PDB file of C-alpha atoms and ligand atoms in Angstrom:
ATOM      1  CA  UNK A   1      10.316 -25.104  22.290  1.00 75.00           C
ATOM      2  CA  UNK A   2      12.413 -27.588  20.074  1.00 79.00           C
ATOM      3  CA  UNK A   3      11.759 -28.856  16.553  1.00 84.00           C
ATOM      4  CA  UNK A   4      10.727 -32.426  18.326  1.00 81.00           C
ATOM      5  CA  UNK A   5       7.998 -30.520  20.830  1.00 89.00           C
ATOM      6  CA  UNK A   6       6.636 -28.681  17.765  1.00 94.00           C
ATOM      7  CA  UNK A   7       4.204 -29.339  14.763  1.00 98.00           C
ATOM      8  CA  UNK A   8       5.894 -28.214  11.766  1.00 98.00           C
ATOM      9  CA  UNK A   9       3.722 -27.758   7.929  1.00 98.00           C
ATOM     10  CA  UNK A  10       4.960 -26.991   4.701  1.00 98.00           C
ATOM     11  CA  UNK A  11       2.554 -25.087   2.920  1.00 98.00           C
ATOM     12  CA  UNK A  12       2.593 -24.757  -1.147  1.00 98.00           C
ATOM     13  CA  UNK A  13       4.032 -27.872  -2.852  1.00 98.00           C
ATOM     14  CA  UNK A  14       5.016 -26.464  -6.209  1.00 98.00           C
ATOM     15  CA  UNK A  15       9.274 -26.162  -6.653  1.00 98.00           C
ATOM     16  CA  UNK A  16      10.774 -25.132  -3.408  1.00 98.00           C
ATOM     17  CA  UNK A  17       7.650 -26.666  -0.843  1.00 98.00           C
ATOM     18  CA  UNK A  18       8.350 -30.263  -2.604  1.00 98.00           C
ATOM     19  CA  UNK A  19      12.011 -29.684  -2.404  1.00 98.00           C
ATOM     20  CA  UNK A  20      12.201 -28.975   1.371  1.00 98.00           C
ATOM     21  CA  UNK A  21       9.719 -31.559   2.039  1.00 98.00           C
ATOM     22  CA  UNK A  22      12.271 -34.286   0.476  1.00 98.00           C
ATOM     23  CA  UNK A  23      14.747 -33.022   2.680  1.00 98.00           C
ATOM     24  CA  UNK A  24      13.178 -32.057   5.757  1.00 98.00           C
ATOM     25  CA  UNK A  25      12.298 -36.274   5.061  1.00 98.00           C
ATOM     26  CA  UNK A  26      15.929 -36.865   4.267  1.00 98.00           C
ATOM     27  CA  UNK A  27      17.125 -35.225   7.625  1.00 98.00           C
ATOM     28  CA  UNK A  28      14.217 -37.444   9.592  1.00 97.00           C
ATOM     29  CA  UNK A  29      11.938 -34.582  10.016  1.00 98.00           C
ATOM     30  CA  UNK A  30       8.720 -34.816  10.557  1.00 98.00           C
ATOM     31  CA  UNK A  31       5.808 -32.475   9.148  1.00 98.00           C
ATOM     32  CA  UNK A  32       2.070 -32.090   7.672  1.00 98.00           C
ATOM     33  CA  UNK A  33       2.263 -30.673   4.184  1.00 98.00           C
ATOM     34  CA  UNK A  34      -0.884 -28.952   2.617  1.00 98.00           C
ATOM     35  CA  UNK A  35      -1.087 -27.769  -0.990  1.00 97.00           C
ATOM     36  CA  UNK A  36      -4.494 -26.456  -3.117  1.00 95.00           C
ATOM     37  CA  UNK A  37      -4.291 -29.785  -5.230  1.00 94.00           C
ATOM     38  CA  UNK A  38      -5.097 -31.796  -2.230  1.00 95.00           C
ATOM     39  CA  UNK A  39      -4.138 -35.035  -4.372  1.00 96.00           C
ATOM     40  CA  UNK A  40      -0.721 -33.671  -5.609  1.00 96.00           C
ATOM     41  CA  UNK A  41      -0.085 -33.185  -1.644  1.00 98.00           C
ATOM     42  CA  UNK A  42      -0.662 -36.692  -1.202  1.00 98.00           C
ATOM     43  CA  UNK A  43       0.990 -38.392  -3.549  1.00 98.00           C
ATOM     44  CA  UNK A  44       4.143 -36.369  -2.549  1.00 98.00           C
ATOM     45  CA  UNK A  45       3.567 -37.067   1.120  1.00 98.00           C
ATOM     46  CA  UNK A  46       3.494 -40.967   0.061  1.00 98.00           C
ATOM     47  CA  UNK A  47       6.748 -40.727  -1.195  1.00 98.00           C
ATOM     48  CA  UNK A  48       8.366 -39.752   1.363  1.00 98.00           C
ATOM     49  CA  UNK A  49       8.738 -42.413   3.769  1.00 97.00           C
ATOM     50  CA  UNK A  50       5.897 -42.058   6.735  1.00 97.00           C
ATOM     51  CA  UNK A  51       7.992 -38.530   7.747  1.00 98.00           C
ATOM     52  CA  UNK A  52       4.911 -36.258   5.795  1.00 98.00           C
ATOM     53  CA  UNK A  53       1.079 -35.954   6.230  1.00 98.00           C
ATOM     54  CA  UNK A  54      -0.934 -34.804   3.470  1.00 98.00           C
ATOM     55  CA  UNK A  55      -3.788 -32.424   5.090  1.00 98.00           C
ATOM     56  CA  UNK A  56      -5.766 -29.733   4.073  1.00 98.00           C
ATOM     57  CA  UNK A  57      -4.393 -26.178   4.341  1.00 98.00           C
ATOM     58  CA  UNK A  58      -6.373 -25.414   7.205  1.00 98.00           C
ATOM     59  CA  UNK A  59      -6.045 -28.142   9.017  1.00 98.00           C
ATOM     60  CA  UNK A  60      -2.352 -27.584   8.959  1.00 98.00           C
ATOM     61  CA  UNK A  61      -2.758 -23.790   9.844  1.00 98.00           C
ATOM     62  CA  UNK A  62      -4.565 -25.368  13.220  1.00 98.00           C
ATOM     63  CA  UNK A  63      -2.423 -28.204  14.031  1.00 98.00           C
ATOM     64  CA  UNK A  64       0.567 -26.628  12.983  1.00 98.00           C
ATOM     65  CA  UNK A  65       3.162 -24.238  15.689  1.00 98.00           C
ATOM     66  CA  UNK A  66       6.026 -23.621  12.623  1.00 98.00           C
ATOM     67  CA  UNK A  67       4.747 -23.030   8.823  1.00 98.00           C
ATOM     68  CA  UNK A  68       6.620 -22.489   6.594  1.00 98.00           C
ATOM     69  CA  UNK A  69       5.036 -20.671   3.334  1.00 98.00           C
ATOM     70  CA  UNK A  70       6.448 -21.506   0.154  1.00 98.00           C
ATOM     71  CA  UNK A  71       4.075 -19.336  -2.007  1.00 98.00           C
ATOM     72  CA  UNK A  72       4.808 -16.550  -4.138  1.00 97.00           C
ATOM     73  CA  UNK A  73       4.725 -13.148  -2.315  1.00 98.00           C
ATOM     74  CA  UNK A  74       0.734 -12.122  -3.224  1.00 97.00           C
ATOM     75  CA  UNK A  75      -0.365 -15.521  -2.600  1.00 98.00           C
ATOM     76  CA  UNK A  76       1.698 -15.589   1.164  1.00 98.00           C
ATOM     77  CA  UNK A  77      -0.305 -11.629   1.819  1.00 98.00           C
ATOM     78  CA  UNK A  78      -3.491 -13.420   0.539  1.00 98.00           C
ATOM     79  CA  UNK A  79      -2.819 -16.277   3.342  1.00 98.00           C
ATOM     80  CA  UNK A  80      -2.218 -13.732   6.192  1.00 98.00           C
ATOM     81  CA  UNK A  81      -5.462 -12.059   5.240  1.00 98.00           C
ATOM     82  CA  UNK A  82      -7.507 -15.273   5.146  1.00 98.00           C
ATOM     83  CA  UNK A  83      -5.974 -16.772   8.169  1.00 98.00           C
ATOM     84  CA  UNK A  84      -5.344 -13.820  10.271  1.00 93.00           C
ATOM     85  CA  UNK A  85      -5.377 -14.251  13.706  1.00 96.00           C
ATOM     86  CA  UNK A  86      -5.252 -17.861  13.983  1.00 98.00           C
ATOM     87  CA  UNK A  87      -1.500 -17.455  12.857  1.00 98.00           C
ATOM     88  CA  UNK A  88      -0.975 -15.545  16.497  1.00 98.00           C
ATOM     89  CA  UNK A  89       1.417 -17.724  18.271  1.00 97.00           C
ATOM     90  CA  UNK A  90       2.496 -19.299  15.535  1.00 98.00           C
ATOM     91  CA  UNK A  91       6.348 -18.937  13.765  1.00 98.00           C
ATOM     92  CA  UNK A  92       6.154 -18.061  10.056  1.00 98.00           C
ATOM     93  CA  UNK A  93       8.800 -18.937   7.889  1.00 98.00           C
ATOM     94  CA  UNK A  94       9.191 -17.087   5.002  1.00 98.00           C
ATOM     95  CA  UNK A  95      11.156 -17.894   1.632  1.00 98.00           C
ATOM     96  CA  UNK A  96       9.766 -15.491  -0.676  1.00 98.00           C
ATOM     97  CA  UNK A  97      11.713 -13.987  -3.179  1.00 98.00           C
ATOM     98  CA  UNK A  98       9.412 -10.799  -3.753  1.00 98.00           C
ATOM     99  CA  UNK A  99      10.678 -11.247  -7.535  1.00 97.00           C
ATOM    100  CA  UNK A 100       8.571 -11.671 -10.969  1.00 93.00           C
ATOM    101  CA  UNK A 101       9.122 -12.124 -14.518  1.00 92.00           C
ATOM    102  CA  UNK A 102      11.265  -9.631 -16.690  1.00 93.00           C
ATOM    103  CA  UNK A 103       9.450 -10.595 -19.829  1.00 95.00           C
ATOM    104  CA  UNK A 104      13.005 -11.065 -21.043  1.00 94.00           C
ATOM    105  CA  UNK A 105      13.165 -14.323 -19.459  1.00 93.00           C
ATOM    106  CA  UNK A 106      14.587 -12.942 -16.417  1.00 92.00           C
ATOM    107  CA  UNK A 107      13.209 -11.623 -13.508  1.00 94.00           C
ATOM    108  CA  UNK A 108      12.972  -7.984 -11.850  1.00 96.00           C
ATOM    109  CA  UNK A 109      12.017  -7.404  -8.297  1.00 97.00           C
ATOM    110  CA  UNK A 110       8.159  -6.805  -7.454  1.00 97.00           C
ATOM    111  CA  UNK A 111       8.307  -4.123  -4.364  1.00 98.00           C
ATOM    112  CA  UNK A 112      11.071  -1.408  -4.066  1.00 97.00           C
ATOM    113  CA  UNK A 113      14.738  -1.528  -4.342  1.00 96.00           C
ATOM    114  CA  UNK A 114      15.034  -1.335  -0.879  1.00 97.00           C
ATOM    115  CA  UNK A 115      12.057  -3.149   0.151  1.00 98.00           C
ATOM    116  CA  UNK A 116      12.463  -6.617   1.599  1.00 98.00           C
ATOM    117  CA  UNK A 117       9.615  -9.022   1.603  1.00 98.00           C
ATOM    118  CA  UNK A 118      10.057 -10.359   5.000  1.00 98.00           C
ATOM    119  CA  UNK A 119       9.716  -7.218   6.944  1.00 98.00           C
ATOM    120  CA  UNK A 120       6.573  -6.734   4.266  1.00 98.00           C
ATOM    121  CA  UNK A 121       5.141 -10.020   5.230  1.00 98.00           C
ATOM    122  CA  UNK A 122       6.211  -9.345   8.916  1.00 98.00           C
ATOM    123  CA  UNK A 123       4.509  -5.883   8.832  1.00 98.00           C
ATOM    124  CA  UNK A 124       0.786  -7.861   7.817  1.00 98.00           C
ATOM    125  CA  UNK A 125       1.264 -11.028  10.288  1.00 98.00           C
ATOM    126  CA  UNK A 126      -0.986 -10.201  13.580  1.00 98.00           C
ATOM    127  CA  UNK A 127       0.529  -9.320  17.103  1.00 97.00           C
ATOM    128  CA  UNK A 128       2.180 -12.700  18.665  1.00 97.00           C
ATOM    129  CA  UNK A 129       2.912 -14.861  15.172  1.00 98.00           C
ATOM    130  CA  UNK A 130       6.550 -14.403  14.665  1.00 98.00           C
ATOM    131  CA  UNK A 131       7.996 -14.298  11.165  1.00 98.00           C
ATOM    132  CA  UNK A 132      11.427 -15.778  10.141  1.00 98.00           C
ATOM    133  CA  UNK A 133      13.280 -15.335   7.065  1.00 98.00           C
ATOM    134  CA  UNK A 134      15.037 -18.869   6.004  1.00 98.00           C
ATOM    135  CA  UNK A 135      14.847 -21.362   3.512  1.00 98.00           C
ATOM    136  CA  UNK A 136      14.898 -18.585   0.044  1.00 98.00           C
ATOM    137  CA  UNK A 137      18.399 -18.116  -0.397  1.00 98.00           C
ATOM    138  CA  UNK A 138      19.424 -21.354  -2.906  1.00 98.00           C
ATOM    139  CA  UNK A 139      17.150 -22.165  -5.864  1.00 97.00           C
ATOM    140  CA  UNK A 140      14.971 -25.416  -5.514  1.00 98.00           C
ATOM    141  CA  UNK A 141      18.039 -26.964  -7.447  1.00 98.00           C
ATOM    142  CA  UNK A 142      20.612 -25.849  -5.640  1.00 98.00           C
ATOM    143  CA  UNK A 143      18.725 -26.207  -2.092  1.00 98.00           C
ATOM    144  CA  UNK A 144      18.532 -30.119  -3.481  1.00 98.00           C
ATOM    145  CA  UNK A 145      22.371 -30.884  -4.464  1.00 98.00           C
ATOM    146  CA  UNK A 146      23.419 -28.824  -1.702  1.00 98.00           C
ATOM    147  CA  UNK A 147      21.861 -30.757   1.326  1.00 98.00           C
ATOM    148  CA  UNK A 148      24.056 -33.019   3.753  1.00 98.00           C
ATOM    149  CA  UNK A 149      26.954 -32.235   1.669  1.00 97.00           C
ATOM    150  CA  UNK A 150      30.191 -33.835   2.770  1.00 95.00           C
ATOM    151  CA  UNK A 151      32.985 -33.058   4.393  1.00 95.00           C
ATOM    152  CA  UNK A 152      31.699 -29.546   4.917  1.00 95.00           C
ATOM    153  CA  UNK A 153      28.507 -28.727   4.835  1.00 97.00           C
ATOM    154  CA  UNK A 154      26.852 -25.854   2.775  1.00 98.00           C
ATOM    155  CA  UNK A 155      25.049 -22.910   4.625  1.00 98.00           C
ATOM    156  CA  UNK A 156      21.605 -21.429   4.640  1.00 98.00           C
ATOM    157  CA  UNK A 157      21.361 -17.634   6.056  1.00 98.00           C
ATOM    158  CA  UNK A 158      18.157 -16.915   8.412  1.00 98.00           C
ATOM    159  CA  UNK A 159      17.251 -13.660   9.672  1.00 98.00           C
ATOM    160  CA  UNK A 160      15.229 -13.728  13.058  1.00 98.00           C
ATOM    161  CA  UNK A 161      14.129 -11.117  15.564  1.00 98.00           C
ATOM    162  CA  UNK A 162      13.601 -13.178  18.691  1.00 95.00           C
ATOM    163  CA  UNK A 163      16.357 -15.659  19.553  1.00 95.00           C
ATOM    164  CA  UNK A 164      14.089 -18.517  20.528  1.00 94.00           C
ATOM    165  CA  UNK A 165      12.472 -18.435  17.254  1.00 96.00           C
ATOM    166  CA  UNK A 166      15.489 -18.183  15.187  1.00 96.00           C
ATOM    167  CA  UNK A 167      16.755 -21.432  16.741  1.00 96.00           C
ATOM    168  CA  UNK A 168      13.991 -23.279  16.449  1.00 97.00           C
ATOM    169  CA  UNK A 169      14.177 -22.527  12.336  1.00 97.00           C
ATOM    170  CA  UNK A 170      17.978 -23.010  12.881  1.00 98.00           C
ATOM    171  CA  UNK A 171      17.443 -26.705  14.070  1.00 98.00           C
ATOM    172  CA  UNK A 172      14.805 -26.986  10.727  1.00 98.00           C
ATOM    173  CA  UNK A 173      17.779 -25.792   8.365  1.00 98.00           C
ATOM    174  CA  UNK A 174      19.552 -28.203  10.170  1.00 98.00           C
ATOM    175  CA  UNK A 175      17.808 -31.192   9.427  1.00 98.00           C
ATOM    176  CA  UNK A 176      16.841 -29.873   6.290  1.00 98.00           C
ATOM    177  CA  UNK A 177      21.176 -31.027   5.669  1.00 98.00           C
ATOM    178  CA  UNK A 178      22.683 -27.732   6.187  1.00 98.00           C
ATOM    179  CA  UNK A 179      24.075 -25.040   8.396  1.00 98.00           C
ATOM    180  CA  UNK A 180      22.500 -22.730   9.387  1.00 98.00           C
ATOM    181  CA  UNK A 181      24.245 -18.895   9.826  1.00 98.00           C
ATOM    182  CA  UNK A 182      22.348 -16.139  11.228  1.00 98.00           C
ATOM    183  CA  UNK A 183      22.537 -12.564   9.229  1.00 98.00           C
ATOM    184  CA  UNK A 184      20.906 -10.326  12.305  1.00 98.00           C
ATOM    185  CA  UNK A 185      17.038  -9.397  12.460  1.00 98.00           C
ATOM    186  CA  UNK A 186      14.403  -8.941   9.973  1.00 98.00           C
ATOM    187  CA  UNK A 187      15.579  -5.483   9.049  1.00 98.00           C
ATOM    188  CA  UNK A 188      18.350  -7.587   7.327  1.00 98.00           C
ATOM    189  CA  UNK A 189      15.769  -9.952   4.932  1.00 98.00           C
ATOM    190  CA  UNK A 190      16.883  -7.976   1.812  1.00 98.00           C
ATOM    191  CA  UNK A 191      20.406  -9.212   2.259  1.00 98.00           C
ATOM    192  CA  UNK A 192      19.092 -13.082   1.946  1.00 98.00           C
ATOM    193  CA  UNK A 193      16.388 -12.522  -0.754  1.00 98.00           C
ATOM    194  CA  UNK A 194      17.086 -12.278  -4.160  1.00 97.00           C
ATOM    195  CA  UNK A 195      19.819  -9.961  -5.665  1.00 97.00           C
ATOM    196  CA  UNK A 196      21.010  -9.945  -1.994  1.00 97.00           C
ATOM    197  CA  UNK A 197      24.148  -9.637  -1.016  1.00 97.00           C
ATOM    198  CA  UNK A 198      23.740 -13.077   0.700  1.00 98.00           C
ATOM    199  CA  UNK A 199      21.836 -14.875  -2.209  1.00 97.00           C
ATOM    200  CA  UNK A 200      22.817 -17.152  -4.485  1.00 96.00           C
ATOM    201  CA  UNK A 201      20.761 -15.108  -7.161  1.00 95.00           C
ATOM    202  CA  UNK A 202      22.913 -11.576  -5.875  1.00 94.00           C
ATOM    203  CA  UNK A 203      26.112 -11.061  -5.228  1.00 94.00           C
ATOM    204  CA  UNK A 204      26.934 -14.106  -3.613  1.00 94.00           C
ATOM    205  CA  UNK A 205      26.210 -15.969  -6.736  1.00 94.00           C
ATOM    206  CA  UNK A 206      27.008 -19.546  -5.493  1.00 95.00           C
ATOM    207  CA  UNK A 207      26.525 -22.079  -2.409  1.00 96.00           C
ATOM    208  CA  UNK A 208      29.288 -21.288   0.469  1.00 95.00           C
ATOM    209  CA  UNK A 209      30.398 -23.434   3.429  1.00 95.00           C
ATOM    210  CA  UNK A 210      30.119 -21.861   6.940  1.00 93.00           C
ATOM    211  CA  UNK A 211      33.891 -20.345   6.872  1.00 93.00           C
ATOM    212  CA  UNK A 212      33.065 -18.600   3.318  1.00 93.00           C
ATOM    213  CA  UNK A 213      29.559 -17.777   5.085  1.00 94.00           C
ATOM    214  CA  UNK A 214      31.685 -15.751   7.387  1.00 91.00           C
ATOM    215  CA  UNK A 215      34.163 -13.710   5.476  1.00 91.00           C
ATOM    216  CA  UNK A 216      31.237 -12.524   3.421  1.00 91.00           C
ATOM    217  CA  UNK A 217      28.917 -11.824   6.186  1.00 92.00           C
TER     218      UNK A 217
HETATM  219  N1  NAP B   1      11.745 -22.129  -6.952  1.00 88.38           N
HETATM  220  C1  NAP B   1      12.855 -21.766  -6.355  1.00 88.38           C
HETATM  221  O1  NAP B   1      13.969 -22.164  -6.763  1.00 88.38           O
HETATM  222  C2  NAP B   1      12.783 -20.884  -5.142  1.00 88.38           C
HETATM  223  C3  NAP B   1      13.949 -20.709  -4.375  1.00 88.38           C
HETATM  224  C4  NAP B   1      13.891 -19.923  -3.231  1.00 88.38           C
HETATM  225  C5  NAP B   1      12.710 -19.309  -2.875  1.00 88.38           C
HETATM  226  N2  NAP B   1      11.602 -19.470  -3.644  1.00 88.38           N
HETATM  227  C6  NAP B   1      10.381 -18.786  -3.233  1.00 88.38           C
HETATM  228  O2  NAP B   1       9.447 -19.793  -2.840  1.00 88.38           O
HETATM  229  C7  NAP B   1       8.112 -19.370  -3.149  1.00 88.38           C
HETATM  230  C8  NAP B   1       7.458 -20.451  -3.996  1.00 88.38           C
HETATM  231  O3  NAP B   1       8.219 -20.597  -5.194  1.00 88.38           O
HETATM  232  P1  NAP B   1       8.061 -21.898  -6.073  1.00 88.38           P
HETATM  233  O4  NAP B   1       9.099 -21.827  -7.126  1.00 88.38           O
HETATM  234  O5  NAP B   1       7.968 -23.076  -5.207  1.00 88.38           O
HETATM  235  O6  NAP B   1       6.649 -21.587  -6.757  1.00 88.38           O
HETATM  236  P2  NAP B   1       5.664 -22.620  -7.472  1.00 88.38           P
HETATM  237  O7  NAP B   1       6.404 -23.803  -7.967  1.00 88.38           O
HETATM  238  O8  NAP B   1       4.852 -21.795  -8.402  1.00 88.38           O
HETATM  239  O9  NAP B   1       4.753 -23.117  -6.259  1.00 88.38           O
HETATM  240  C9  NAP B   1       3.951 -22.238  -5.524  1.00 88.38           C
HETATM  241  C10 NAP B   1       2.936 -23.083  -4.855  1.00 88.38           C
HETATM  242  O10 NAP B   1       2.161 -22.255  -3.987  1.00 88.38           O
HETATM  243  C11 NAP B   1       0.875 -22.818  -3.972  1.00 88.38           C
HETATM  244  N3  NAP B   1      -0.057 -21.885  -3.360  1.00 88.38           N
HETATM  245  C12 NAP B   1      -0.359 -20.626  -3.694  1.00 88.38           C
HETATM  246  N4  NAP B   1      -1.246 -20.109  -2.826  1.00 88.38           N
HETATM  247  C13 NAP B   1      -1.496 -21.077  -1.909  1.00 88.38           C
HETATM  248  C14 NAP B   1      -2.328 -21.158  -0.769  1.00 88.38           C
HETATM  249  N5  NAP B   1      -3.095 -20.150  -0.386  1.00 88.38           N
HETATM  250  N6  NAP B   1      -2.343 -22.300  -0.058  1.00 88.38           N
HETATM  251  C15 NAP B   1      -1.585 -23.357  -0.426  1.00 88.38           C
HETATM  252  N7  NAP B   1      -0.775 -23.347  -1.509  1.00 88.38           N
HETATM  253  C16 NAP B   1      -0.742 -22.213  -2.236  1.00 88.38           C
HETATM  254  C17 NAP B   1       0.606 -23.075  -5.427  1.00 88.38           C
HETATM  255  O11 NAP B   1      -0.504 -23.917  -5.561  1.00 88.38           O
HETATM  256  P3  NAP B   1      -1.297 -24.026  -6.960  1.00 88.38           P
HETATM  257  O12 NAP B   1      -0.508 -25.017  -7.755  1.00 88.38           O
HETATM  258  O13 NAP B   1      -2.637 -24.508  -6.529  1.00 88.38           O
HETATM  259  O14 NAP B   1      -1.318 -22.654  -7.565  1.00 88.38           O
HETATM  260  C18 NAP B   1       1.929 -23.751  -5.814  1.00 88.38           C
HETATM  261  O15 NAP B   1       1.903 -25.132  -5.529  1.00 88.38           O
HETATM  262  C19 NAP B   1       8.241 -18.037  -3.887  1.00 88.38           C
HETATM  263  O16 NAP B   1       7.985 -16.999  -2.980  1.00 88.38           O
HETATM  264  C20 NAP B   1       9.690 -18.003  -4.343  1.00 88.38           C
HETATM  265  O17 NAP B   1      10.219 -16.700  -4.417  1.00 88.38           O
HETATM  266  C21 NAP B   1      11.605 -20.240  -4.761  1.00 88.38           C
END
């Protein structure tokens, strides 16, 4: 299945959910997004040129065959709990960064050091939804001034288990305005989520073009 034969959502439309949805627009995508505020949705969705429709979250968990889930890590295991099964056959993106506040005005990670919440969050989902790791790896900022950059573009790392699936949410990075580089499997999520050695928030520390991508992969 291609991104043109599919029914993509956004869910959550606080920083990085609004941010992809201007670019997934940008690139010509099209896409239901679904938020709590129903209205805030909306009035995003009208902004963005006929590519987004506002609807409720479930509507968009049935109509939808690719979701990506920009909540914060409790709020994406409250959503598998809720929707359970009816995410079987679906492709979950994820973009968590399992990551809270420091109370020094930083932040500290949430699960263990060598805990990644993608194979978490692909530990809960039930047999037949497949979860991919994409769309986390550049703050909402960065993710904005990075896209369709010219002459080269900039890269976004996605970790997949199942090939099919991985280039489906390659062809989404894609029109989201970037390239998209694959770092292996799911076991490798902690390498694209924060402090990762593949995240702008880690040891990469910055945006890289596809030949950068490489040498540090
Ligand atoms: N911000 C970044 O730069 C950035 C970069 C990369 C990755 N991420 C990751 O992206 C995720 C979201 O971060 P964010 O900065 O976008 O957070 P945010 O601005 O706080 O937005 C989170 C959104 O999730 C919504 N939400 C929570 N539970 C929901 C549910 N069950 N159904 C629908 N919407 C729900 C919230 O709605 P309410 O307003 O109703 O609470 C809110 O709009 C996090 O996991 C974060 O680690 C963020």
């Amino acid at each position: 299945m291609s991104t043109s034969e599919s029914t993509v959502a956004i869910i959550g439309t606080g920083n990085i959910g609004s941010t992809l949805a201007a670019e997934f627009a940008a690139g010509g995508q099209g896409f239901l997004l679904a938020g709590r505020d129903a209205e805030g949705a909306r009035k995003i969705a009208a902004g963005l040129d006929g590519y987004a429709q506002a609807v409720s979250v479930d509507e968009a968990v049935q109509r939808a065959d690719v979701l990506v889930v920009a909540v914060w890590l409790p709020d994406f295991e409250q959503f598998i709990a809720q929707y359970g099964g009816q995410l079987a056959g679906k492709v979950i993106v994820d973009p968590t960064n399992p990551v809270g506040p420091d109370g020094a005005g930083g932040y500290r990670k949430v699960i263990g050091e060598q805990e990644s919440s993608g194979q978490i969050l692909a530990g809960l989902l039930p047999a037949g939804a497949r979860l991919v790791k994409a769309f986390g790896t550049l703050s909402a900022p960065s993710l904005s001034a990075a896209a369709r950059r010219e002459p080269d573009r900039a890269v976004l790392f996605y970790a997949a288990d199942d090939d099919s699936t991985g280039d489906l949410v390659a062809d989404l990075i894609r029109a989201a305005g970037f390239d998209p580089v694959l770092i292996g499997g799911l076991d490798q999520s902690i390498r694209i989520e924060m402090f990762g050695d593949l995240h702008e928030y880690g040891a990469l520390g910055r945006v890289v073009t596809e030949t950068e991508a490489l040498k540090a992969l």
